[in-house]
Amino acid sequence: MFNQAPIFITRLNHNKVSVIDISTHGVIGSIPVGRQPRGIAIDAQKRRVYVANSGFKTNSVIDLANSGVATIDVGVARPVWRLIPTVSFTSPTPMAWLG
């Protein structure tokens, strides 16, 4: 899906994740997710982006290998700031920002 490691940014009021190209700093994609996405984490080995949606009790899983998005009902609301791992800005793997 991507040639370089992009930056993923949650767009709270737009119910999507924006994909930013590191070299141009331009938006190269937009991925619809659940309502009011706040938290984001990336599993570079599995090539998946996990998004905590605060508008419902759901998480969205973006599969970067096949461009698919699945929404999972987690049944309980949890503070999303506990889901955000420390991110290295020098890492060659995808990075995440909280938007």
PDB file of C-alpha atoms in Angstrom:
ATOM      1  CA  MET A   1       0.000   0.000   0.000  1.00  0.00           C
ATOM      2  CA  PHE A   2       2.807   2.447   0.856  1.00  0.00           C
ATOM      3  CA  ASN A   3       6.375   2.714  -0.455  1.00  0.00           C
ATOM      4  CA  GLN A   4       7.701   4.485   2.659  1.00  0.00           C
ATOM      5  CA  ALA A   5       6.664   4.430   6.284  1.00  0.00           C
ATOM      6  CA  PRO A   6       3.847   7.005   6.517  1.00  0.00           C
ATOM      7  CA  ILE A   7       2.475   8.876   9.514  1.00  0.00           C
ATOM      8  CA  PHE A   8      -1.081   8.055  10.606  1.00  0.00           C
ATOM      9  CA  ILE A   9      -3.164  10.794  12.255  1.00  0.00           C
ATOM     10  CA  THR A  10      -6.593  10.341  13.827  1.00  0.00           C
ATOM     11  CA  ARG A  11      -9.198  12.887  12.693  1.00  0.00           C
ATOM     12  CA  LEU A  12     -11.625  13.071  15.623  1.00  0.00           C
ATOM     13  CA  ASN A  13     -14.364  15.108  13.952  1.00  0.00           C
ATOM     14  CA  HIS A  14     -14.048  13.413  10.567  1.00  0.00           C
ATOM     15  CA  ASN A  15     -14.212   9.737  11.621  1.00  0.00           C
ATOM     16  CA  LYS A  16     -11.112   8.855   9.667  1.00  0.00           C
ATOM     17  CA  VAL A  17      -7.362   8.415   9.797  1.00  0.00           C
ATOM     18  CA  SER A  18      -5.269  10.621   7.525  1.00  0.00           C
ATOM     19  CA  VAL A  19      -2.101   9.178   6.003  1.00  0.00           C
ATOM     20  CA  ILE A  20       0.819  11.610   5.667  1.00  0.00           C
ATOM     21  CA  ASP A  21       3.841  11.124   3.389  1.00  0.00           C
ATOM     22  CA  ILE A  22       7.013  11.722   5.410  1.00  0.00           C
ATOM     23  CA  SER A  23       9.009  13.159   2.522  1.00  0.00           C
ATOM     24  CA  THR A  24       6.395  15.642   1.233  1.00  0.00           C
ATOM     25  CA  HIS A  25       4.380  16.168   4.447  1.00  0.00           C
ATOM     26  CA  GLY A  26       1.279  15.928   2.266  1.00  0.00           C
ATOM     27  CA  VAL A  27      -1.869  13.909   2.830  1.00  0.00           C
ATOM     28  CA  ILE A  28      -1.684  10.824   0.614  1.00  0.00           C
ATOM     29  CA  GLY A  29      -4.742   9.008   1.855  1.00  0.00           C
ATOM     30  CA  SER A  30      -7.753   8.963   4.103  1.00  0.00           C
ATOM     31  CA  ILE A  31      -9.127   5.832   5.768  1.00  0.00           C
ATOM     32  CA  PRO A  32     -12.674   5.785   7.201  1.00  0.00           C
ATOM     33  CA  VAL A  33     -12.845   4.317  10.711  1.00  0.00           C
ATOM     34  CA  GLY A  34     -15.336   4.316  13.596  1.00  0.00           C
ATOM     35  CA  ARG A  35     -16.849   7.361  15.237  1.00  0.00           C
ATOM     36  CA  GLN A  36     -14.532   9.870  16.950  1.00  0.00           C
ATOM     37  CA  PRO A  37     -11.166   8.093  16.608  1.00  0.00           C
ATOM     38  CA  ARG A  38      -8.740   9.161  19.343  1.00  0.00           C
ATOM     39  CA  GLY A  39      -6.120   6.524  20.062  1.00  0.00           C
ATOM     40  CA  ILE A  40      -3.836   4.862  17.555  1.00  0.00           C
ATOM     41  CA  ALA A  41      -1.204   2.140  17.712  1.00  0.00           C
ATOM     42  CA  ILE A  42       0.738   0.322  15.007  1.00  0.00           C
ATOM     43  CA  ASP A  43       1.943  -3.253  14.712  1.00  0.00           C
ATOM     44  CA  ALA A  44       4.619  -2.938  12.012  1.00  0.00           C
ATOM     45  CA  GLN A  45       5.271  -6.683  11.826  1.00  0.00           C
ATOM     46  CA  LYS A  46       1.616  -7.522  11.149  1.00  0.00           C
ATOM     47  CA  ARG A  47       1.206  -4.335   9.064  1.00  0.00           C
ATOM     48  CA  ARG A  48      -1.868  -3.274  11.017  1.00  0.00           C
ATOM     49  CA  VAL A  49      -3.029   0.017  12.513  1.00  0.00           C
ATOM     50  CA  TYR A  50      -5.311  -0.146  15.556  1.00  0.00           C
ATOM     51  CA  VAL A  51      -7.636   2.782  16.264  1.00  0.00           C
ATOM     52  CA  ALA A  52      -9.638   3.374  19.462  1.00  0.00           C
ATOM     53  CA  ASN A  53     -12.959   5.012  18.592  1.00  0.00           C
ATOM     54  CA  SER A  54     -14.350   7.111  21.439  1.00  0.00           C
ATOM     55  CA  GLY A  55     -17.777   7.723  19.872  1.00  0.00           C
ATOM     56  CA  PHE A  56     -18.741   4.077  20.313  1.00  0.00           C
ATOM     57  CA  LYS A  57     -17.250   1.198  22.227  1.00  0.00           C
ATOM     58  CA  THR A  58     -15.320   0.023  19.180  1.00  0.00           C
ATOM     59  CA  ASN A  59     -11.836  -0.327  17.774  1.00  0.00           C
ATOM     60  CA  SER A  60     -11.007  -0.214  14.083  1.00  0.00           C
ATOM     61  CA  VAL A  61      -8.269  -2.392  12.614  1.00  0.00           C
ATOM     62  CA  ILE A  62      -6.661  -1.215   9.359  1.00  0.00           C
ATOM     63  CA  ASP A  63      -4.872  -3.974   7.456  1.00  0.00           C
ATOM     64  CA  LEU A  64      -2.142  -2.232   5.433  1.00  0.00           C
ATOM     65  CA  ALA A  65      -1.402  -5.369   3.398  1.00  0.00           C
ATOM     66  CA  ASN A  66      -4.849  -5.518   1.777  1.00  0.00           C
ATOM     67  CA  SER A  67      -6.261  -2.035   2.587  1.00  0.00           C
ATOM     68  CA  GLY A  68      -9.118  -3.560   4.582  1.00  0.00           C
ATOM     69  CA  VAL A  69     -10.767  -2.020   7.651  1.00  0.00           C
ATOM     70  CA  ALA A  70     -12.633  -3.992  10.308  1.00  0.00           C
ATOM     71  CA  THR A  71     -14.513  -2.526  13.262  1.00  0.00           C
ATOM     72  CA  ILE A  72     -14.633  -4.553  16.460  1.00  0.00           C
ATOM     73  CA  ASP A  73     -17.125  -3.990  19.299  1.00  0.00           C
ATOM     74  CA  VAL A  74     -15.094  -4.048  22.514  1.00  0.00           C
ATOM     75  CA  GLY A  75     -18.127  -3.688  24.782  1.00  0.00           C
ATOM     76  CA  VAL A  76     -16.617  -1.241  27.272  1.00  0.00           C
ATOM     77  CA  ALA A  77     -15.219   2.242  27.066  1.00  0.00           C
ATOM     78  CA  ARG A  78     -11.563   2.566  28.128  1.00  0.00           C
ATOM     79  CA  PRO A  79      -9.372   5.663  28.329  1.00  0.00           C
ATOM     80  CA  VAL A  80      -7.598   5.716  24.974  1.00  0.00           C
ATOM     81  CA  TRP A  81      -4.484   7.495  26.241  1.00  0.00           C
ATOM     82  CA  ARG A  82      -3.487   4.207  27.897  1.00  0.00           C
ATOM     83  CA  LEU A  83      -3.454   2.517  24.478  1.00  0.00           C
ATOM     84  CA  ILE A  84      -0.838   4.797  22.902  1.00  0.00           C
ATOM     85  CA  PRO A  85       2.678   3.345  22.897  1.00  0.00           C
ATOM     86  CA  THR A  86       5.831   5.426  22.869  1.00  0.00           C
ATOM     87  CA  VAL A  87       6.749   6.166  19.262  1.00  0.00           C
ATOM     88  CA  SER A  88      10.249   6.763  17.935  1.00  0.00           C
ATOM     89  CA  PHE A  89      10.398   9.454  15.255  1.00  0.00           C
ATOM     90  CA  THR A  90      13.585   8.006  13.801  1.00  0.00           C
ATOM     91  CA  SER A  91      12.074   4.559  13.303  1.00  0.00           C
ATOM     92  CA  PRO A  92      11.749   3.216   9.730  1.00  0.00           C
ATOM     93  CA  THR A  93       8.426   1.649  10.699  1.00  0.00           C
ATOM     94  CA  PRO A  94       5.090   3.522  10.490  1.00  0.00           C
ATOM     95  CA  MET A  95       4.545   6.201  13.102  1.00  0.00           C
ATOM     96  CA  ALA A  96       1.393   7.334  14.832  1.00  0.00           C
ATOM     97  CA  TRP A  97       0.246  10.670  16.166  1.00  0.00           C
ATOM     98  CA  LEU A  98      -2.768  11.406  18.269  1.00  0.00           C
ATOM     99  CA  GLY A  99      -4.982  13.984  16.562  1.00  0.00           C
TER     100      GLY A  99
END
